[in-house]
Coordinates of C-alpha atoms and ligand atoms in Angstrom, one line a residue:
M890 CA 145.5 327.2 23.5
I891 CA 147.7 329.3 25.8
R892 CA 147.1 333.0 25.2
L893 CA 149.8 335.5 26.2
Y894 CA 148.8 339.1 26.5
G895 CA 151.4 341.8 26.0
T896 CA 154.0 343.2 23.6
P897 CA 157.5 341.7 23.1
K898 CA 158.9 345.1 24.0
S899 CA 157.8 344.5 27.7
R900 CA 158.2 341.8 30.3
A901 CA 156.0 339.7 28.0
F902 CA 159.3 339.0 26.2
R903 CA 160.3 336.6 29.0
C904 CA 157.0 334.7 28.6
I905 CA 157.4 334.4 24.8
W906 CA 160.9 333.1 25.4
A907 CA 159.6 330.5 27.9
A908 CA 156.8 329.4 25.7
E909 CA 159.3 328.9 22.9
E910 CA 161.5 326.9 25.3
A911 CA 158.5 324.8 26.4
G912 CA 157.6 324.0 22.8
L913 CA 153.9 324.7 23.6
P914 CA 151.5 326.1 21.1
Y915 CA 150.6 329.6 22.2
E916 CA 149.0 332.8 20.8
L917 CA 150.4 336.2 21.4
I918 CA 147.5 338.7 21.9
P919 CA 149.1 342.1 21.2
L920 CA 148.6 344.5 24.1
G921 CA 150.9 347.4 24.4
F922 CA 151.5 350.3 26.8
G923 CA 148.3 352.4 26.8
P924 CA 144.7 352.4 27.9
G925 CA 144.1 348.7 26.9
M926 CA 146.0 347.4 29.9
K927 CA 143.7 349.4 32.2
A928 CA 140.5 348.3 30.5
P929 CA 138.0 346.1 32.4
A930 CA 138.5 343.1 30.1
H931 CA 142.3 343.1 30.9
L932 CA 141.8 343.9 34.6
K933 CA 139.9 340.6 34.8
L934 CA 143.2 338.8 33.8
N935 CA 145.6 341.1 35.6
P936 CA 144.0 343.4 38.2
N937 CA 147.3 345.3 38.4
G938 CA 146.5 346.7 35.0
K939 CA 149.9 345.6 33.7
I940 CA 151.4 343.2 31.1
P941 CA 152.0 340.4 30.7
A942 CA 149.0 338.2 31.5
M943 CA 148.2 334.7 30.4
E944 CA 145.2 332.5 30.0
D945 CA 145.4 328.7 29.8
G946 CA 141.9 327.3 29.8
A947 CA 140.2 328.4 33.0
L948 CA 143.5 329.6 34.5
A949 CA 144.4 333.3 34.3
L950 CA 147.8 334.3 35.6
F951 CA 149.8 337.5 36.0
E952 CA 153.5 338.0 37.0
S953 CA 155.8 337.2 34.1
L954 CA 158.0 334.7 36.1
A955 CA 154.9 332.9 37.5
I956 CA 153.7 332.5 34.0
N957 CA 157.0 331.1 33.0
L958 CA 156.9 328.5 35.9
H959 CA 153.5 327.5 34.7
L960 CA 154.7 327.0 31.1
A961 CA 157.7 325.0 32.3
A962 CA 155.6 322.8 34.6
K963 CA 153.4 322.0 31.6
A964 CA 156.5 321.0 29.6
G965 CA 157.9 319.0 32.5
P966 CA 161.6 317.9 32.8
P967 CA 164.2 319.0 31.8
L968 CA 162.8 322.6 31.6
M969 CA 161.1 322.1 35.0
P970 CA 163.0 319.5 36.8
L971 CA 161.7 317.3 39.6
G972 CA 162.6 316.9 43.3
D973 CA 165.1 319.1 44.9
D974 CA 165.9 320.8 41.6
A975 CA 162.3 322.1 41.4
S976 CA 162.9 323.9 44.7
R977 CA 166.2 325.3 43.3
V978 CA 164.3 326.6 40.3
L979 CA 161.9 328.4 42.7
Q980 CA 164.8 329.8 44.7
W981 CA 166.6 331.3 41.7
T982 CA 163.4 332.6 40.2
L983 CA 162.4 334.4 43.4
W984 CA 166.0 335.7 43.7
A985 CA 165.7 337.0 40.1
A986 CA 162.5 338.8 41.0
T987 CA 163.3 340.1 44.5
E988 CA 167.1 340.6 44.5
V989 CA 168.2 341.2 40.9
E990 CA 165.3 343.0 39.2
P991 CA 165.0 345.9 41.6
A992 CA 168.7 346.7 41.2
A993 CA 168.6 346.2 37.5
M994 CA 165.6 348.5 37.2
Q995 CA 167.2 351.2 39.4
W996 CA 170.1 351.2 37.0
A997 CA 167.8 351.0 33.9
Y998 CA 165.5 353.8 34.8
N999 CA 168.5 356.1 35.4
T1000 CA 170.5 355.2 32.3
Y1001 CA 168.1 354.4 29.4
I1002 CA 164.4 354.3 30.3
R1003 CA 163.7 357.8 31.7
P1004 CA 164.2 360.8 29.5
A1005 CA 167.8 362.1 30.0
A1006 CA 166.8 365.1 32.0
E1007 CA 165.1 362.9 34.6
R1008 CA 168.0 360.5 35.2
D1009 CA 169.8 360.6 38.5
P1010 CA 173.5 359.5 38.1
G1011 CA 173.6 358.7 41.9
Q1012 CA 170.7 356.4 41.5
A1013 CA 172.3 354.8 38.4
A1014 CA 175.5 354.2 40.4
A1015 CA 173.5 352.7 43.3
G1016 CA 171.6 350.4 40.9
A1017 CA 174.9 349.3 39.3
A1018 CA 176.5 348.6 42.7
G1019 CA 173.4 346.6 43.8
L1020 CA 173.4 344.6 40.5
N1021 CA 177.2 343.9 40.7
A1022 CA 176.7 342.5 44.2
R1023 CA 174.1 340.1 42.9
L1024 CA 176.3 339.2 39.9
D1025 CA 179.1 338.3 42.3
V1026 CA 176.8 335.7 43.8
L1027 CA 175.8 334.5 40.3
E1028 CA 179.5 334.3 39.2
G1029 CA 180.2 332.0 42.2
Q1030 CA 177.1 329.8 41.5
L1031 CA 178.1 329.3 37.9
G1032 CA 181.6 328.2 38.7
A1033 CA 182.6 325.8 35.9
Q1034 CA 179.1 324.6 35.1
S1035 CA 177.1 325.6 32.0
W1036 CA 173.8 326.5 33.6
L1037 CA 172.5 327.6 36.9
L1038 CA 171.6 324.2 38.2
G1039 CA 174.5 322.3 36.6
E1040 CA 174.7 320.8 33.1
T1041 CA 171.0 321.0 32.2
Y1042 CA 169.3 324.2 31.1
T1043 CA 166.1 324.9 33.1
I1044 CA 163.5 327.6 33.4
A1045 CA 165.6 329.1 36.2
D1046 CA 168.1 330.1 33.5
C1047 CA 165.4 331.5 31.3
N1048 CA 163.9 333.5 34.2
L1049 CA 167.1 334.9 35.5
A1050 CA 168.5 335.7 32.0
G1051 CA 165.1 337.2 31.1
V1052 CA 165.4 339.6 34.1
L1053 CA 169.0 340.5 33.1
Y1054 CA 168.2 340.9 29.4
G1055 CA 167.7 344.7 29.6
A1056 CA 171.0 345.2 31.3
W1057 CA 172.8 343.0 28.7
A1058 CA 171.1 344.7 25.8
N1059 CA 172.0 348.2 27.2
K1060 CA 175.6 347.3 27.7
F1061 CA 175.8 347.0 31.5
D1062 CA 179.5 346.4 32.2
L1063 CA 179.9 342.7 32.7
G1064 CA 183.6 342.9 32.4
G1065 CA 184.3 341.7 36.0
H1066 CA 181.9 338.8 35.7
T1067 CA 183.2 336.7 32.9
R1068 CA 181.2 333.5 33.8
V1069 CA 178.0 335.5 34.0
K1070 CA 178.8 337.2 30.6
A1071 CA 179.4 333.8 29.0
W1072 CA 176.3 332.2 30.5
L1073 CA 174.1 335.1 29.4
E1074 CA 175.5 334.9 25.9
R1075 CA 174.7 331.1 26.0
C1076 CA 171.2 331.8 27.3
L1077 CA 170.4 334.6 24.8
H1078 CA 171.6 332.7 21.8
R1079 CA 169.4 329.6 22.3
P1080 CA 167.0 329.1 19.4
A1081 CA 164.0 329.9 21.7
A1082 CA 165.7 333.1 22.9
L1083 CA 166.6 334.1 19.4
A1084 CA 162.9 333.7 18.3
A1085 CA 161.7 335.9 21.2
R1086 CA 164.5 338.4 20.6
A1087 CA 163.6 338.7 16.9
L1088 CA 160.2 340.0 18.1
R1089 CA 161.7 342.1 20.9
E1090 CA 164.4 343.7 18.8
A1091 CA 162.3 344.3 15.7
P1092 CA 162.2 348.0 14.8
Ligands
GSH1133 N1 156.2 342.1 38.3 C1 155.4 342.2 37.1 C2 155.7 343.6 36.5 C3 154.7 343.9 35.3 C4 155.0 345.3 34.8 O1 155.5 346.2 35.5 N2 154.8 345.4 33.5 C5 155.0 346.7 32.8 C6 155.5 346.4 31.4 S1 157.1 345.6 31.3 C7 153.7 347.4 32.7 O2 152.7 346.8 32.4 N3 153.7 348.7 33.0 C8 152.6 349.5 32.8 C9 152.2 350.2 34.1 O3 152.9 350.1 35.1 O4 151.2 351.0 34.0 C10 155.8 341.1 36.1 O5 156.9 340.6 36.1 O6 154.9 340.7 35.3

């Protein structure tokens, strides 16, 4: 049985979503923000002392998007396609982690995560500008197609939309990116996403 460690109110949300998309049986082991994630038992799974982490038999993994690639690989096509499309999945997943997430987090920390007194409007604006530059790229990629790789939803969509979820939920202005907005809505209203969001958005 796959064991996911974390809370839906963290990046573990992405992994819950991917596990639901994969249709694999999994167990969510609740681990929230606090000393538990720095405890020796958890450090064996994630030496960074962060969540999420995953165990699948003898395999222990950290990094939310790596966990998602593992889950998708277990499910196979169409969630994890074969051939060149597998490489495209890696490209968009690494792009989400290295290009999109830093800008999205710069905006997030300075608009809704940090206490109001610690937010820097200049940093928020820089994060928004960085994110908009990446959304321009995404807008061009989506073109007239439904999903990132074409007409088939893959784990690349789940990974990128998972990274963008915080911006979407906190009303980042997507007005200039109509295809991105429509694609995100499609992603976030899939049954698997709704199941994960029900946990994430519960009071
Ligand atoms: N790149 C990592 C980031 C993990 C991460 O920063 N997790 C946050 C929760 S969303 C955390 O555990 N923060 C606690 C801390 O940094 O002490 C991933 O995607 O899994």
